[in-house]
CSV table of C-alpha atoms and ligand atoms in Angstrom, one decimal:
chain,number,residue,atom,x,y,z
A,6,MET,CA,0.3,0.0,0.2
A,7,HIS,CA,1.3,3.7,-0.9
A,8,LEU,CA,0.4,7.1,0.2
A,9,ILE,CA,0.4,8.7,-3.8
A,10,THR,CA,-2.8,10.7,-3.8
A,11,LEU,CA,-5.1,9.8,-1.3
A,12,LYS,CA,-8.1,8.6,-3.9
A,13,ASP,CA,-8.1,5.1,-3.3
A,14,TRP,CA,-7.9,5.6,1.0
A,15,SER,CA,-11.0,4.7,1.9
A,16,GLU,CA,-13.3,6.6,4.5
A,17,ALA,CA,-12.0,4.1,7.3
A,18,GLU,CA,-8.5,4.3,6.6
A,19,ILE,CA,-8.5,8.0,6.3
A,20,ARG,CA,-10.5,7.9,9.8
A,21,GLU,CA,-8.5,6.1,11.7
A,22,THR,CA,-5.3,7.3,10.5
A,23,VAL,CA,-6.6,10.4,12.0
A,24,GLU,CA,-7.8,9.1,15.3
A,25,ASN,CA,-4.3,7.4,15.3
A,26,CYS,CA,-2.2,11.0,14.5
A,27,ILE,CA,-4.0,12.5,17.7
A,28,LYS,CA,-3.5,9.0,19.9
A,29,ILE,CA,0.3,9.7,18.5
A,30,LYS,CA,0.3,13.1,19.6
A,31,ASN,CA,-1.2,12.6,23.3
A,32,HIS,CA,1.0,9.5,24.0
A,33,PRO,CA,4.5,9.1,21.6
A,34,GLU,CA,5.8,7.2,24.8
A,35,LYS,CA,3.5,4.4,23.3
A,36,TYR,CA,5.4,4.3,20.0
A,37,ARG,CA,8.8,4.5,20.8
A,38,HIS,CA,9.4,1.7,19.5
A,39,ALA,CA,6.6,0.9,16.5
A,40,ALA,CA,9.2,1.1,13.9
A,41,SER,CA,12.4,-0.7,15.7
A,42,ALA,CA,15.0,-1.3,13.4
A,43,LEU,CA,13.2,0.2,10.2
A,44,SER,CA,14.2,2.1,7.9
A,45,LEU,CA,12.8,5.5,5.7
A,46,SER,CA,14.3,7.2,2.9
A,47,LEU,CA,13.5,10.2,1.7
A,48,LEU,CA,14.3,11.2,-1.5
A,49,PHE,CA,14.0,14.6,-2.2
A,50,GLN,CA,13.7,16.7,-5.6
A,51,LYS,CA,13.0,19.7,-3.9
A,52,THR,CA,13.1,21.8,-1.2
A,53,SER,CA,11.5,21.3,2.1
A,54,THR,CA,11.5,21.6,6.2
A,55,ARG,CA,8.4,20.6,7.3
A,56,THR,CA,7.7,17.4,5.5
A,57,ARG,CA,11.9,16.5,5.6
A,58,CYS,CA,11.8,17.2,9.5
A,59,ALA,CA,8.4,15.0,9.8
A,60,GLY,CA,10.4,12.2,8.2
A,61,GLU,CA,13.4,12.3,9.6
A,62,ILE,CA,12.7,12.4,13.4
A,63,GLY,CA,9.4,10.6,13.3
A,64,ILE,CA,10.9,7.8,11.7
A,65,LEU,CA,13.5,8.0,14.5
A,66,GLN,CA,10.7,8.7,17.3
A,67,LEU,CA,9.1,5.0,16.4
A,68,GLY,CA,12.6,3.5,17.2
A,69,GLY,CA,13.4,3.4,13.0
A,70,HIS,CA,16.1,4.9,10.9
A,71,ALA,CA,16.4,8.0,8.6
A,72,LEU,CA,18.2,8.2,5.9
A,73,TYR,CA,17.8,11.5,3.7
A,74,LEU,CA,18.9,11.4,0.2
A,75,ASP,CA,19.1,14.2,-2.4
A,76,TRP,CA,18.4,13.7,-5.6
A,77,ARG,CA,21.1,15.3,-7.2
A,78,THR,CA,23.7,13.1,-5.1
A,79,THR,CA,22.2,10.2,-6.1
A,80,ASN,CA,22.6,8.0,-9.5
A,81,PHE,CA,18.7,8.7,-9.3
A,82,GLY,CA,19.2,11.3,-12.1
A,83,LEU,CA,21.1,9.1,-14.1
A,84,ALA,CA,19.4,5.7,-14.6
A,85,ASP,CA,16.3,4.8,-15.0
A,86,LEU,CA,13.7,5.9,-12.1
A,87,GLY,CA,12.2,1.9,-11.8
A,88,ASP,CA,15.6,0.6,-11.8
A,89,GLU,CA,17.0,2.5,-9.0
A,90,MET,CA,13.7,2.6,-7.0
A,91,HIS,CA,13.9,-1.4,-7.0
A,92,VAL,CA,17.5,-0.8,-5.4
A,93,LEU,CA,16.0,1.4,-2.8
A,94,SER,CA,13.2,-0.2,-1.9
A,95,ASP,CA,16.0,-3.6,-1.3
A,96,TYR,CA,17.8,-1.7,1.1
A,97,VAL,CA,14.8,0.3,3.0
A,98,ASP,CA,11.5,-0.5,4.6
A,99,ILE,CA,9.7,2.5,3.8
A,100,ILE,CA,10.3,6.0,1.7
A,101,LEU,CA,8.9,9.3,1.5
A,102,ALA,CA,9.7,10.7,-1.6
A,103,ARG,CA,9.4,14.9,-3.0
A,104,PHE,CA,9.1,15.2,-6.8
A,105,LEU,CA,8.9,17.7,-9.0
A,106,LYS,CA,6.1,15.9,-11.7
A,107,HIS,CA,3.0,13.4,-10.3
A,108,SER,CA,4.3,10.9,-13.3
A,109,ASP,CA,7.0,10.2,-11.7
A,110,ILE,CA,6.0,9.9,-8.4
A,111,GLN,CA,3.5,7.3,-9.8
A,112,LYS,CA,5.9,5.5,-11.8
A,113,ALA,CA,8.2,5.3,-8.4
A,114,ALA,CA,5.4,4.1,-6.2
A,115,ASP,CA,4.9,1.2,-9.4
A,116,ALA,CA,8.6,0.2,-9.5
A,117,ALA,CA,8.8,0.1,-5.4
A,118,SER,CA,8.3,-3.2,-3.4
A,119,VAL,CA,8.2,-1.4,-0.4
A,120,PRO,CA,5.3,1.3,0.8
A,121,VAL,CA,6.0,5.1,-1.1
A,122,ILE,CA,4.5,8.0,0.4
A,123,ASN,CA,4.3,11.3,-1.5
A,124,GLY,CA,5.9,13.9,0.2
A,125,CYS,CA,4.3,16.8,-2.2
A,126,CYS,CA,4.4,16.6,-6.1
A,127,ASP,CA,2.9,19.1,-8.6
A,128,ARG,CA,-0.5,17.7,-8.1
A,129,TYR,CA,-1.0,16.3,-4.7
A,130,HIS,CA,0.1,16.9,-1.0
A,131,PRO,CA,-1.4,14.2,0.4
A,132,THR,CA,0.3,13.9,4.2
A,133,GLN,CA,-0.2,17.3,4.5
A,134,ALA,CA,-3.8,16.8,4.1
A,135,ILE,CA,-3.6,14.1,6.9
A,136,GLY,CA,-2.3,16.4,9.1
A,137,ASP,CA,-4.5,19.1,8.2
A,138,LEU,CA,-8.0,17.0,9.1
A,139,MET,CA,-5.9,16.1,12.1
A,140,THR,CA,-5.9,19.8,13.4
A,141,ILE,CA,-9.1,20.7,12.5
A,142,LYS,CA,-10.7,17.7,14.4
A,143,GLU,CA,-8.3,18.4,17.4
A,144,HIS,CA,-10.0,22.1,17.2
A,145,LEU,CA,-13.5,21.5,15.8
A,146,GLY,CA,-14.6,18.3,17.8
A,147,LYS,CA,-15.3,16.8,14.5
A,148,LEU,CA,-14.6,16.1,10.8
A,149,GLU,CA,-17.9,15.5,9.2
A,150,GLY,CA,-19.9,19.1,8.4
A,151,VAL,CA,-17.0,20.9,9.0
A,152,LYS,CA,-17.0,23.6,6.1
A,153,LEU,CA,-13.6,25.1,4.7
A,154,CYS,CA,-12.8,27.6,2.1
A,155,PHE,CA,-9.6,27.5,0.0
A,156,ILE,CA,-8.6,30.9,-1.4
A,157,GLY,CA,-6.0,31.4,-3.6
A,158,ILE,CA,-4.6,29.4,-6.8
A,159,HIS,CA,-6.0,26.1,-7.1
A,160,ASN,CA,-2.8,23.7,-6.4
A,161,ASN,CA,-2.0,20.5,-5.0
A,162,VAL,CA,-2.5,21.1,-1.6
A,163,CYS,CA,-6.4,22.3,-2.4
A,164,ASN,CA,-6.6,18.8,-4.0
A,165,SER,CA,-5.4,16.9,-1.6
A,166,LEU,CA,-7.9,18.5,0.6
A,167,ILE,CA,-10.9,18.1,-1.5
A,168,SER,CA,-9.8,14.5,-2.0
A,169,ALA,CA,-9.8,13.7,1.8
A,170,GLY,CA,-12.5,15.9,2.4
A,171,MET,CA,-15.3,14.4,0.3
A,172,ASN,CA,-14.2,11.0,2.4
A,173,VAL,CA,-15.0,12.2,5.5
A,174,GLY,CA,-17.4,14.8,4.9
A,175,LEU,CA,-16.2,17.8,5.1
A,176,ALA,CA,-16.7,20.0,2.6
A,177,VAL,CA,-14.6,22.2,0.5
A,178,THR,CA,-15.4,25.2,-1.2
A,179,VAL,CA,-12.9,27.0,-3.5
A,180,ILE,CA,-12.2,30.8,-4.5
A,181,ALA,CA,-9.2,30.9,-6.7
A,182,PRO,CA,-8.7,32.8,-10.3
A,183,GLU,CA,-6.7,30.4,-11.5
A,184,VAL,CA,-5.6,26.5,-11.4
A,185,ASN,CA,-2.0,25.3,-11.5
A,186,PRO,CA,-1.9,23.2,-14.6
A,187,ALA,CA,-0.4,20.6,-12.9
A,188,ALA,CA,-3.3,20.3,-10.4
A,189,VAL,CA,-6.4,20.0,-13.0
A,190,ASP,CA,-7.9,16.8,-11.8
A,191,GLU,CA,-11.3,17.1,-13.3
A,192,GLU,CA,-12.0,13.3,-12.0
A,193,LEU,CA,-11.2,14.4,-8.4
A,194,TRP,CA,-13.3,17.7,-8.6
A,195,THR,CA,-16.3,16.1,-10.8
A,196,GLN,CA,-16.3,13.0,-8.1
A,197,ALA,CA,-16.2,15.6,-5.2
A,198,GLU,CA,-19.0,17.8,-6.7
A,199,GLN,CA,-21.4,14.8,-7.3
A,200,LYS,CA,-20.9,14.0,-3.5
A,201,GLY,CA,-21.3,17.4,-2.8
A,202,TYR,CA,-18.2,18.2,-0.9
A,203,TYR,CA,-16.8,20.6,-3.4
A,204,LYS,CA,-18.1,23.7,-5.2
A,205,SER,CA,-15.8,26.0,-7.1
A,206,ILE,CA,-17.2,29.7,-6.7
A,207,PRO,CA,-16.2,31.6,-10.2
A,208,THR,CA,-14.4,34.5,-9.2
A,209,ASP,CA,-16.0,37.0,-12.1
A,210,THR,CA,-19.1,36.4,-10.0
A,211,LEU,CA,-18.1,38.2,-7.3
A,212,ASP,CA,-18.3,41.9,-7.0
A,213,SER,CA,-17.2,43.4,-3.7
A,214,ASN,CA,-15.0,42.3,-0.8
A,215,ALA,CA,-18.5,42.1,0.9
A,216,GLU,CA,-19.3,39.1,-1.1
A,217,LEU,CA,-16.1,37.2,-0.5
A,218,GLN,CA,-16.4,38.1,2.9
A,219,GLU,CA,-20.0,36.4,3.0
A,220,ILE,CA,-18.5,33.5,1.8
A,221,ILE,CA,-15.8,32.9,3.9
A,222,ALA,CA,-18.1,33.5,6.9
A,223,GLU,CA,-20.3,30.7,5.9
A,224,ASN,CA,-16.9,28.2,6.6
A,225,ASP,CA,-15.4,27.0,9.9
A,226,VAL,CA,-12.1,27.0,8.2
A,227,VAL,CA,-10.2,29.9,5.6
A,228,TYR,CA,-7.1,28.3,4.2
A,229,THR,CA,-4.5,29.6,1.8
A,230,ASP,CA,-1.6,28.7,0.3
A,231,THR,CA,1.4,30.1,-1.7
A,232,TRP,CA,0.2,32.1,-5.0
A,233,LEU,CA,3.3,30.1,-7.0
A,234,ASP,CA,4.6,26.5,-6.0
A,235,MET,CA,8.4,26.8,-4.3
A,236,GLU,CA,10.5,25.6,-7.4
A,237,PHE,CA,9.1,28.4,-9.4
A,238,PHE,CA,9.4,31.2,-6.7
A,239,ALA,CA,13.0,32.3,-6.9
A,240,ASP,CA,13.1,30.8,-10.0
A,241,PRO,CA,14.2,33.8,-12.7
A,242,ASP,CA,12.3,32.1,-15.7
A,243,PHE,CA,9.3,32.8,-13.8
A,244,ALA,CA,9.8,36.4,-12.5
A,245,GLU,CA,7.5,37.9,-15.1
A,246,GLU,CA,4.9,35.3,-14.4
A,247,ARG,CA,5.4,35.9,-10.5
A,248,GLU,CA,4.7,39.4,-11.0
A,249,ARG,CA,1.7,38.7,-13.0
A,250,ARG,CA,0.0,36.2,-10.5
A,251,MET,CA,1.2,38.6,-7.5
A,252,LYS,CA,-1.2,41.3,-9.4
A,253,LEU,CA,-4.1,39.2,-10.0
A,254,MET,CA,-4.0,37.7,-6.5
A,255,MET,CA,-4.0,40.6,-4.3
A,256,PRO,CA,-7.4,40.8,-4.0
A,257,TYR,CA,-7.4,37.4,-2.6
A,258,GLN,CA,-4.8,37.7,0.2
A,259,LEU,CA,-6.3,37.1,3.6
A,260,ASN,CA,-5.6,39.8,5.9
A,261,PRO,CA,-7.4,40.8,9.0
A,262,SER,CA,-9.2,43.5,7.1
A,263,LEU,CA,-11.1,40.6,4.6
A,264,LEU,CA,-11.4,38.6,8.0
A,265,LYS,CA,-12.5,41.2,10.3
A,266,GLY,CA,-15.6,39.9,12.9
A,267,ILE,CA,-15.2,36.9,11.0
A,268,ASP,CA,-15.5,33.2,13.4
A,269,CYS,CA,-13.1,30.5,11.7
A,270,LYS,CA,-10.0,29.2,11.6
A,271,ILE,CA,-7.3,31.0,9.7
A,272,MET,CA,-4.9,27.9,8.4
A,273,HIS,CA,-2.0,27.7,5.8
A,274,CYS,CA,0.3,24.4,5.0
A,275,LEU,CA,3.5,26.8,5.2
A,276,PRO,CA,6.1,28.3,4.0
A,277,ALA,CA,4.3,31.4,3.9
A,278,HIS,CA,4.9,34.5,1.6
A,279,ARG,CA,4.2,37.1,4.2
A,280,GLY,CA,2.4,40.1,2.7
A,281,TYR,CA,1.6,38.0,-0.3
A,282,GLU,CA,-1.2,35.3,0.1
A,283,ILE,CA,-1.5,35.8,4.1
A,284,ALA,CA,-0.8,39.0,5.8
A,285,GLY,CA,2.1,38.1,8.3
A,286,GLU,CA,0.1,39.7,11.5
A,287,LEU,CA,-2.9,36.6,11.2
A,288,LEU,CA,0.1,34.0,11.7
A,289,ASP,CA,-0.1,34.9,14.9
A,290,ASP,CA,-4.2,35.8,14.8
A,291,PRO,CA,-6.0,34.1,17.4
A,292,ARG,CA,-7.8,32.3,15.0
A,293,ALA,CA,-5.2,30.8,13.5
A,294,VAL,CA,-4.0,27.3,14.0
A,295,ILE,CA,-0.9,27.6,11.6
A,296,PHE,CA,1.4,26.4,13.8
A,297,GLU,CA,-0.1,23.9,15.0
A,298,GLN,CA,-1.0,22.5,11.9
A,299,SER,CA,3.0,22.4,11.4
A,300,GLU,CA,3.5,20.8,14.6
A,301,ASN,CA,0.8,17.9,14.1
A,302,ARG,CA,3.1,17.1,10.0
A,303,LEU,CA,5.4,15.3,12.8
A,304,HIS,CA,2.9,13.3,14.9
A,305,SER,CA,0.8,12.6,11.7
A,306,MET,CA,4.0,11.8,9.4
A,307,LYS,CA,4.3,8.8,11.9
A,308,ALA,CA,0.8,7.6,11.9
A,309,ILE,CA,1.1,7.3,8.5
A,310,ILE,CA,4.1,5.4,8.2
A,311,LEU,CA,2.7,3.5,10.9
A,312,LYS,CA,-0.5,2.9,9.2
A,313,LEU,CA,1.9,1.8,5.5
A,314,LEU,CA,4.2,-0.6,7.7
A,315,GLU,CA,1.3,-2.1,8.7
A,316,ARG,CA,2.3,-1.4,12.2
A,317,SER,CA,-0.9,0.8,13.5
B,128,CP,N1,4.1,22.1,4.3
B,128,CP,C1,5.0,21.5,3.7
B,128,CP,O1,5.1,20.3,2.9
B,128,CP,O2,6.1,22.2,4.2
B,128,CP,P1,7.8,21.9,3.5
B,128,CP,O3,7.8,22.0,2.1
B,128,CP,O4,8.3,22.6,3.9
B,128,CP,O5,7.8,20.2,4.0
B,129,NVA,N1,1.8,24.7,-3.2
B,129,NVA,C1,2.8,24.6,-2.1
B,129,NVA,C2,2.6,23.1,-0.8
B,129,NVA,C3,4.3,23.5,-0.1
B,129,NVA,C4,4.1,23.0,0.8
B,129,NVA,C5,4.2,23.8,-3.1
B,129,NVA,O1,3.8,23.0,-4.0
B,129,NVA,O2,5.0,24.4,-3.4
């Protein structure tokens, strides 16, 4: 079993994993030997703070061993992806991989003989979504019936929230003037829409900030993420696109004025670009659960590892 898109995980599997995230957080001592002598390899093509730390520290806290591989210092780039995954599978018990392209993480999982966790590709970020469900459950006491509004560019994080949400009865409303081209997943959106757990509000129908505020106020959670994925943010080839997006997206920035008087949790997967998708002061707003989200990446990664190792 892998965790690549989350789309093939059942409702029961998602719910049970979220429950385990909370149990592990509350009683970490009980899990100190749960993955004793097992190895997790982290294979990363992109940068990371949270996902890498959650994987490395998570497996150590479970009694196992972490092996971090930066793609560029391995021979993955020289050889056939399938061959190298075959080899890595012979050394370790589980692999956490952050690849640029969704097609490559899928190929890698197909070639591996051990479980593979998608640590964020251009289409999905499933470990983030599991951690976020955990944070929502802790704060709101439930998942079913929760309403979440995602404002920003429709991206990998948004897709995984939709995918997770529709399985546990959490509805996602998206306010996004654009979709990242790599994140298009009509099949997911149609399925979630038909189940009644996803809707996208066309932004050209929004006449005023007041209307935007009304929509946000109908939700329990407001969530945003970067307007440009990490691999493009500092790339000089994307400087022009970056400027275009910043201009297009500024009316959708989460800031104290937009959220004035609205009683909802504020979420962001981090890293945040203060002053762009979110005003810096909102990270410390009493409604924000952003740093709890990032702490929960550790506890939830442990639950995901144990689930895939069949040790939960
Ligand atoms: N939220 C998240 O995945 O952060 P990193 O990119 O730092 O891992
Ligand atoms: N959408 C962001 C998520 C980072 C955790 C990105 O892919 O860069």
